[in-house]
Tab-separated table of C-alpha atoms and ligand atoms in Angstrom:
chain	number	residue	atom	x	y	z
A	1	MET	CA	-2.762	14.964	23.319
A	2	GLY	CA	0.975	15.284	22.770
A	3	LEU	CA	1.264	11.733	21.431
A	4	SER	CA	3.535	10.667	18.592
A	5	PHE	CA	2.182	8.462	15.862
A	6	GLN	CA	3.018	6.833	12.592
A	7	LEU	CA	0.515	6.660	9.742
A	8	VAL	CA	0.444	3.335	7.898
A	9	LYS	CA	-1.685	3.016	4.797
A	10	ALA	CA	-2.377	-0.631	4.068
A	11	GLU	CA	-4.658	-1.953	1.338
A	12	SER	CA	-7.626	-2.359	3.625
A	13	HIS	CA	-7.278	0.369	6.244
A	14	THR	CA	-5.207	3.270	7.399
A	15	PHE	CA	-3.598	2.592	10.750
A	16	VAL	CA	-2.612	5.326	13.165
A	17	VAL	CA	0.036	3.666	15.270
A	18	ILE	CA	0.544	5.524	18.539
A	19	VAL	CA	4.122	5.115	19.528
A	20	ASN	CA	3.829	6.267	23.165
A	21	ASP	CA	2.748	4.165	26.104
A	22	VAL	CA	-0.987	4.881	26.393
A	23	SER	CA	-1.821	2.064	28.775
A	24	HIS	CA	-2.973	4.632	31.349
A	25	LEU	CA	-5.535	6.118	28.923
A	26	PRO	CA	-8.942	4.482	28.374
A	27	ALA	CA	-9.425	3.145	24.828
A	28	HIS	CA	-12.710	5.026	24.351
A	29	ILE	CA	-10.776	8.302	24.158
A	30	PHE	CA	-9.545	7.146	20.755
A	31	ALA	CA	-12.633	5.144	19.764
A	32	GLN	CA	-14.775	8.292	19.956
A	33	LEU	CA	-12.634	10.286	17.548
A	34	PRO	CA	-14.280	10.865	14.153
A	35	GLY	CA	-13.149	8.395	11.501
A	36	VAL	CA	-11.896	5.803	13.982
A	37	GLN	CA	-13.336	2.376	13.268
A	38	LYS	CA	-11.571	0.326	15.894
A	39	VAL	CA	-8.921	0.659	18.567
A	40	LEU	CA	-6.457	-2.197	18.654
A	41	ALA	CA	-4.249	-2.890	21.628
A	42	ALA	CA	-0.631	-3.279	20.683
A	43	SER	CA	-0.129	-5.709	23.536
A	44	ALA	CA	0.446	-8.461	20.972
A	45	ARG	CA	3.581	-6.495	20.028
A	46	CYS	CA	2.889	-6.945	16.287
A	47	PRO	CA	-0.416	-5.155	15.769
A	48	LEU	CA	0.141	-4.567	12.063
A	49	ALA	CA	1.398	-8.048	11.198
A	50	ALA	CA	-1.570	-9.459	13.093
A	51	THR	CA	-4.138	-7.146	11.534
A	52	VAL	CA	-3.164	-6.013	8.051
A	53	GLN	CA	-5.600	-7.637	5.666
A	54	SER	CA	-3.739	-8.750	2.642
A	55	ALA	CA	-5.630	-9.280	-0.576
A	56	GLY	CA	-2.383	-10.777	-1.773
A	57	ILE	CA	0.262	-9.488	-4.126
A	58	THR	CA	-0.227	-9.250	-7.871
A	59	PHE	CA	2.868	-9.205	-10.077
A	60	ALA	CA	3.323	-7.606	-13.491
A	61	ASN	CA	2.972	-10.970	-15.251
A	62	GLY	CA	-0.432	-11.495	-13.612
A	63	ALA	CA	0.828	-14.000	-11.022
A	64	HIS	CA	-1.085	-13.588	-7.782
A	65	LEU	CA	0.295	-14.595	-4.404
A	66	ALA	CA	-2.528	-14.972	-1.918
A	67	GLU	CA	-4.094	-17.385	0.499
A	68	GLY	CA	-6.381	-19.854	-1.184
A	69	ARG	CA	-4.949	-19.214	-4.638
A	70	MET	CA	-2.769	-21.585	-6.631
A	71	PRO	CA	0.589	-21.465	-4.782
A	72	LEU	CA	3.277	-19.565	-6.665
A	73	VAL	CA	6.661	-21.075	-7.344
A	74	MET	CA	9.701	-18.792	-7.338
A	75	ALA	CA	12.706	-20.544	-8.790
A	76	GLY	CA	16.167	-19.927	-10.160
A	77	PRO	CA	19.826	-20.193	-9.307
A	78	CYS	CA	21.248	-19.570	-5.859
A	79	SER	CA	23.517	-17.001	-7.493
A	80	VAL	CA	23.463	-15.569	-10.996
A	81	GLU	CA	26.488	-16.993	-12.799
A	82	GLY	CA	26.299	-15.297	-16.206
A	83	GLN	CA	23.865	-13.830	-18.706
A	84	ASP	CA	23.514	-16.766	-21.109
A	85	SER	CA	23.142	-19.390	-18.412
A	86	LEU	CA	20.615	-17.247	-16.538
A	87	VAL	CA	18.453	-16.536	-19.588
A	88	ASP	CA	18.524	-20.205	-20.555
A	89	LEU	CA	17.538	-21.217	-17.022
A	90	ALA	CA	14.811	-18.536	-16.842
A	91	VAL	CA	13.197	-19.959	-19.980
A	92	GLN	CA	13.377	-23.436	-18.493
A	93	VAL	CA	11.951	-22.539	-15.075
A	94	LYS	CA	9.151	-20.656	-16.797
A	95	SER	CA	8.205	-23.643	-18.886
A	96	ALA	CA	8.427	-25.791	-15.742
A	97	GLY	CA	5.642	-23.589	-14.333
A	98	ALA	CA	7.492	-21.129	-12.096
A	99	SER	CA	5.890	-17.679	-11.789
A	100	LEU	CA	8.877	-15.679	-10.540
A	101	LEU	CA	12.619	-15.906	-11.163
A	102	ARG	CA	14.963	-15.895	-8.163
A	103	GLY	CA	18.669	-15.235	-8.481
A	104	GLY	CA	21.284	-13.899	-6.103
A	105	ALA	CA	23.296	-10.866	-7.203
A	106	PHE	CA	24.620	-9.886	-3.784
A	107	LYS	CA	25.332	-13.061	-1.821
A	108	PRO	CA	25.745	-13.190	1.940
A	109	ARG	CA	28.435	-15.828	2.451
A	110	THR	CA	29.329	-17.364	5.764
A	111	ASN	CA	32.903	-17.694	4.549
A	112	PRO	CA	34.350	-14.430	3.167
A	113	TYR	CA	36.417	-16.367	0.618
A	114	ASP	CA	33.333	-17.862	-1.071
A	115	PHE	CA	31.774	-16.438	-4.262
A	116	ALA	CA	29.840	-13.324	-3.240
A	117	GLY	CA	27.830	-12.842	-6.415
A	118	LEU	CA	28.273	-10.782	-9.574
A	119	GLY	CA	26.629	-7.689	-8.054
A	120	GLN	CA	25.315	-5.126	-10.491
A	121	ALA	CA	26.194	-7.265	-13.521
A	122	ALA	CA	23.927	-9.984	-12.123
A	123	LEU	CA	21.116	-7.461	-11.740
A	124	GLU	CA	21.502	-6.573	-15.410
A	125	HIS	CA	21.330	-10.252	-16.358
A	126	LEU	CA	18.199	-10.646	-14.231
A	127	ALA	CA	16.586	-7.668	-15.967
A	128	GLU	CA	17.409	-9.188	-19.338
A	129	ALA	CA	15.890	-12.512	-18.257
A	130	ARG	CA	12.762	-10.657	-17.173
A	131	ARG	CA	12.574	-8.837	-20.512
A	132	LEU	CA	12.701	-12.139	-22.370
A	133	THR	CA	10.408	-14.203	-20.139
A	134	SER	CA	8.245	-11.606	-18.273
A	135	LEU	CA	9.095	-13.410	-15.039
A	136	PRO	CA	9.283	-10.921	-12.134
A	137	ILE	CA	12.613	-10.963	-10.304
A	138	VAL	CA	13.348	-11.828	-6.655
A	139	SER	CA	16.840	-10.900	-5.475
A	140	GLU	CA	18.523	-10.308	-2.153
A	141	VAL	CA	19.681	-6.945	-0.848
A	142	MET	CA	21.936	-6.648	2.172
A	143	SER	CA	22.283	-2.889	2.667
A	144	ALA	CA	20.512	0.390	2.010
A	145	GLU	CA	22.957	1.090	-0.851
A	146	GLN	CA	22.067	-2.223	-2.482
A	147	VAL	CA	18.342	-1.419	-2.161
A	148	GLU	CA	19.010	1.719	-4.155
A	149	ILE	CA	21.074	-0.101	-6.798
A	150	ALA	CA	18.590	-2.986	-7.127
A	151	GLU	CA	15.549	-0.741	-7.351
A	152	ALA	CA	15.657	-0.470	-11.127
A	153	TYR	CA	16.113	-4.210	-11.640
A	154	VAL	CA	14.149	-6.260	-9.116
A	155	ASP	CA	10.462	-6.775	-8.442
A	156	VAL	CA	10.798	-8.295	-4.972
A	157	TYR	CA	13.497	-7.446	-2.437
A	158	GLN	CA	14.672	-10.536	-0.598
A	159	ILE	CA	15.871	-9.998	2.941
A	160	GLY	CA	18.031	-12.991	3.739
A	161	ALA	CA	18.025	-14.986	6.938
A	162	ARG	CA	21.237	-13.305	8.097
A	163	ASN	CA	19.632	-9.883	7.798
A	164	MET	CA	16.263	-10.517	9.422
A	165	TYR	CA	17.568	-8.635	12.454
A	166	ASN	CA	18.983	-5.743	10.416
A	167	TYR	CA	16.398	-3.192	11.456
A	168	GLU	CA	17.771	-0.288	9.435
A	169	LEU	CA	17.578	-2.465	6.322
A	170	LEU	CA	14.034	-3.537	7.202
A	171	LYS	CA	13.042	0.104	7.541
A	172	GLU	CA	14.698	0.917	4.218
A	173	VAL	CA	12.703	-1.710	2.279
A	174	GLY	CA	9.665	-0.659	4.306
A	175	ARG	CA	9.926	2.742	2.669
A	176	SER	CA	9.930	1.227	-0.810
A	177	ASN	CA	6.848	0.287	-2.777
A	178	LYS	CA	8.061	-3.156	-3.804
A	179	PRO	CA	7.092	-6.460	-2.155
A	180	VAL	CA	9.599	-7.771	0.388
A	181	LEU	CA	10.341	-11.458	0.879
A	182	LEU	CA	11.459	-11.705	4.486
A	183	LYS	CA	13.323	-14.854	5.430
A	184	ARG	CA	13.305	-16.218	8.953
A	185	ALA	CA	16.702	-15.964	10.638
A	186	LEU	CA	18.576	-19.137	11.500
A	187	SER	CA	17.540	-19.043	15.132
A	188	ALA	CA	14.595	-16.655	15.123
A	189	THR	CA	11.370	-17.482	16.883
A	190	ILE	CA	8.109	-17.117	14.975
A	191	LYS	CA	7.379	-14.035	17.065
A	192	GLU	CA	10.713	-12.464	16.133
A	193	LEU	CA	9.943	-13.060	12.445
A	194	LEU	CA	6.631	-11.261	12.864
A	195	GLN	CA	8.327	-8.437	14.737
A	196	ALA	CA	10.791	-8.060	11.856
A	197	ALA	CA	7.801	-7.896	9.472
A	198	GLU	CA	6.320	-5.257	11.744
A	199	TYR	CA	9.330	-2.998	11.051
A	200	ILE	CA	8.567	-3.134	7.322
A	201	LEU	CA	4.826	-2.640	7.792
A	202	LEU	CA	5.371	0.262	10.141
A	203	GLU	CA	7.139	2.180	7.368
A	204	GLY	CA	4.003	1.813	5.218
A	205	ASN	CA	4.873	-1.166	3.036
A	206	ALA	CA	2.152	-3.807	3.468
A	207	GLN	CA	3.525	-6.110	0.774
A	208	VAL	CA	5.457	-8.432	3.054
A	209	ILE	CA	5.925	-12.111	2.223
A	210	LEU	CA	7.130	-14.282	5.106
A	211	CYS	CA	9.516	-17.121	4.301
A	212	GLU	CA	10.246	-20.236	6.365
A	213	ARG	CA	13.718	-21.463	5.301
A	214	GLY	CA	14.675	-23.790	8.078
A	215	ILE	CA	16.157	-23.112	11.471
A	216	ARG	CA	19.296	-24.296	13.170
A	217	THR	CA	18.838	-27.272	15.474
A	218	PHE	CA	21.041	-30.076	16.781
A	219	GLU	CA	20.349	-32.044	13.593
A	220	THR	CA	23.279	-32.216	11.211
A	221	HIS	CA	21.937	-34.612	8.559
A	222	THR	CA	20.026	-31.734	6.971
A	223	ARG	CA	21.516	-28.263	6.496
A	224	ASN	CA	18.692	-26.767	8.567
A	225	THR	CA	15.474	-28.105	10.075
A	226	LEU	CA	12.522	-26.988	7.976
A	227	ASP	CA	9.949	-25.866	10.522
A	228	LEU	CA	6.631	-26.449	8.799
A	229	SER	CA	4.775	-26.018	12.062
A	230	ALA	CA	5.815	-22.364	11.786
A	231	VAL	CA	3.839	-22.137	8.537
A	232	ALA	CA	0.711	-23.501	10.183
A	233	ALA	CA	1.272	-21.238	13.191
A	234	LEU	CA	1.853	-18.124	11.082
A	235	LYS	CA	-1.402	-18.827	9.259
A	236	THR	CA	-3.212	-18.420	12.577
A	237	MET	CA	-1.315	-15.236	13.466
A	238	THR	CA	-1.213	-13.141	10.303
A	239	GLN	CA	-2.766	-12.780	6.879
A	240	LEU	CA	0.564	-11.995	5.263
A	241	PRO	CA	1.454	-14.579	2.604
A	242	VAL	CA	3.810	-17.340	3.757
A	243	VAL	CA	6.210	-19.146	1.435
A	244	VAL	CA	8.597	-22.020	2.108
A	245	ASP	CA	12.176	-22.468	0.919
A	246	PRO	CA	12.839	-26.220	0.994
A	247	SER	CA	16.257	-25.687	-0.646
A	248	HIS	CA	17.915	-23.975	2.317
A	249	GLY	CA	15.470	-25.763	4.615
A	250	THR	CA	17.035	-29.137	3.868
A	251	GLY	CA	20.236	-28.443	1.904
A	252	LYS	CA	19.691	-31.739	0.080
A	253	ARG	CA	18.297	-32.035	-3.419
A	254	ASN	CA	16.697	-35.423	-2.800
A	255	LEU	CA	14.497	-33.940	-0.054
A	256	ILE	CA	13.214	-30.887	-1.945
A	257	ARG	CA	10.243	-32.580	-3.575
A	258	SER	CA	8.883	-34.189	-0.411
A	259	MET	CA	9.215	-31.010	1.604
A	260	SER	CA	7.621	-28.953	-1.170
A	261	ARG	CA	4.623	-31.258	-1.095
A	262	ALA	CA	4.419	-31.012	2.674
A	263	ALA	CA	4.737	-27.221	2.558
A	264	ILE	CA	1.768	-26.866	0.238
A	265	ALA	CA	-0.250	-29.359	2.248
A	266	CYS	CA	0.274	-27.368	5.461
A	267	GLY	CA	-0.857	-24.107	3.899
A	268	ALA	CA	2.137	-22.392	2.284
A	269	ASP	CA	1.137	-19.864	-0.375
A	270	GLY	CA	4.274	-20.434	-2.402
A	271	LEU	CA	7.697	-22.023	-2.707
A	272	LEU	CA	11.188	-20.616	-3.217
A	273	ILE	CA	13.416	-23.208	-4.882
A	274	GLU	CA	17.008	-23.221	-6.151
A	275	VAL	CA	17.367	-24.622	-9.665
A	276	HIS	CA	20.356	-25.064	-11.967
A	277	GLN	CA	20.895	-26.662	-15.404
A	278	ASN	CA	23.759	-28.704	-13.960
A	279	PRO	CA	23.043	-28.767	-10.221
A	280	ALA	CA	26.351	-30.303	-9.235
A	281	GLN	CA	28.160	-27.510	-11.044
A	282	SER	CA	26.355	-24.647	-9.251
A	283	ILE	CA	28.862	-22.111	-7.992
A	284	SER	CA	26.952	-21.826	-4.723
A	285	ASP	CA	24.711	-24.279	-2.874
A	286	ALA	CA	25.325	-27.103	-5.357
A	287	GLU	CA	24.083	-29.827	-2.969
A	288	GLN	CA	20.574	-28.414	-2.859
A	289	ALA	CA	20.048	-27.348	-6.485
A	290	ILE	CA	17.576	-29.331	-8.600
A	291	THR	CA	17.075	-29.492	-12.365
A	292	PRO	CA	14.315	-27.671	-14.270
A	293	GLY	CA	12.799	-31.100	-14.984
A	294	GLU	CA	12.585	-31.853	-11.258
A	295	LEU	CA	11.078	-28.413	-10.724
A	296	ALA	CA	8.355	-29.198	-13.275
A	297	GLU	CA	7.377	-32.270	-11.243
A	298	ILE	CA	7.189	-30.179	-8.072
A	299	VAL	CA	4.994	-27.581	-9.789
A	300	LYS	CA	2.628	-30.378	-10.861
A	301	ASP	CA	2.565	-31.769	-7.300
A	302	THR	CA	1.759	-28.286	-6.041
A	303	GLN	CA	-1.191	-27.945	-8.380
A	304	ILE	CA	-2.565	-31.390	-7.594
A	305	ILE	CA	-2.303	-30.884	-3.829
A	306	HIS	CA	-3.847	-27.437	-4.098
A	307	PHE	CA	-6.797	-28.759	-6.079
A	308	ALA	CA	-7.224	-31.778	-3.879
A	309	LEU	CA	-7.423	-29.584	-0.766
A	310	ALA	CA	-9.533	-26.862	-2.373
A	311	ASP	CA	-12.092	-29.299	-3.703
A	312	ARG	CA	-13.066	-31.353	-0.676
A	313	SER	CA	-15.683	-33.196	-2.701
A	314	CYS	CA	-12.827	-34.671	-4.673
A	315	GLN	CA	-12.203	-38.224	-3.465
A	316	PRO	CA	-8.730	-39.710	-3.523
A	317	PRO	CA	-8.220	-41.022	-7.021
A	318	ASP	CA	-8.442	-44.799	-6.919
A	319	ALA	CA	-9.878	-47.475	-9.134
A	320	THR	CA	-13.200	-47.481	-7.339
A	321	THR	CA	-13.851	-43.772	-7.902
A	322	PRO	CA	-13.415	-43.178	-11.593
A	323	ALA	CA	-15.515	-39.990	-11.523
A	324	SER	CA	-13.283	-38.250	-9.007
A	325	LEU	CA	-10.199	-39.469	-10.785
A	326	GLN	CA	-11.558	-37.875	-13.903
A	327	ARG	CA	-12.281	-34.644	-12.041
A	328	LEU	CA	-8.720	-34.466	-10.712
A	329	ALA	CA	-7.362	-35.034	-14.184
A	330	VAL	CA	-9.624	-32.316	-15.577
A	331	SER	CA	-8.604	-29.895	-12.838
A	332	ALA	CA	-4.939	-30.544	-13.509
A	333	ALA	CA	-5.425	-30.123	-17.247
A	334	HIS	CA	-7.397	-26.916	-16.668
A	335	ILE	CA	-4.476	-25.137	-15.040
S	1	LIG	C1	19.334	-17.545	-0.627
S	1	LIG	O1	18.107	-17.521	-0.799
S	1	LIG	O2	20.144	-17.755	-1.557
S	1	LIG	C2	19.886	-17.382	0.735
S	1	LIG	C3	21.121	-16.933	0.934
S	1	LIG	O3	19.014	-17.751	1.681
S	1	LIG	P1	19.062	-17.569	3.276
S	1	LIG	O4	19.133	-16.096	3.522
S	1	LIG	O5	17.747	-18.168	3.699
S	1	LIG	O6	20.239	-18.343	3.778
S	2	LIG	MN1	21.419	-20.380	-1.784
């Protein structure tokens, strides 16, 4: 028929995305072709993000990021500062209950004079931390060259808020076979976030994780305004996993725990949190870093909220319901 198309193999189905305008052709022309299960109109503008069925993402350490499962916590320093401190922190975030280690090697900085990360050396430190703890690594890439460099070291490519609109970069990670954590840009609409995800999906990579990290509003008390309604909305629009970054979302360490709780309660599948042994001494984003001990409390909150919501028969634990209190305690001990 002279049409151009792109073949996208997702876990559940193979999609034949017709790139031309076919609005003048009746849908049954395609529906009748052998092997075609369904014809989807692309009028929503994000047909893949809206349709790809995600059974979740399983990492090498067995951690599983998926709707309805125990939310995963990804934690670590804003930027990798050195091998010893990173390894020490990795051990601590693991024992606090984190499932993945985050750490910036290439840092996008608003001010060009700020610390821009240790680059390749940081990637080597991250790989060493993974070797010692088995925690998969999440780290940001800002260009196609960095994707190539990071390939041997990272398990999840992070696309930072400032690069959500970098379509060539989105296509580049779309061609890789690693999961991509896509952060919402500072002033992106929910639809624009999904359209950015669509770029990655269209290249054949269905392992996209969406991340709400706060948007820019008139409020100045917090660094950004964490838009948890976007999490609830995304859950009605896509099956891609959604995680929340309360660190950049608030910019304030004393708000991280509350917003983590709220994120899990509104349906987030995971959290991305900045942690440091000595938060105030963090080279970057010191105001929002928390200690491994504080992280451990957040992980416990996450588990309790998850169980409480998953088990609707579970009554709020109070003195008059000792049986349910016991059940909550057993559930928490079980994990
Ligand atoms: C980060 O995760 O360290 C980061 C730079 O985040 P964002 O892109 O959301 O600002
Ligand atoms: Mn940061």
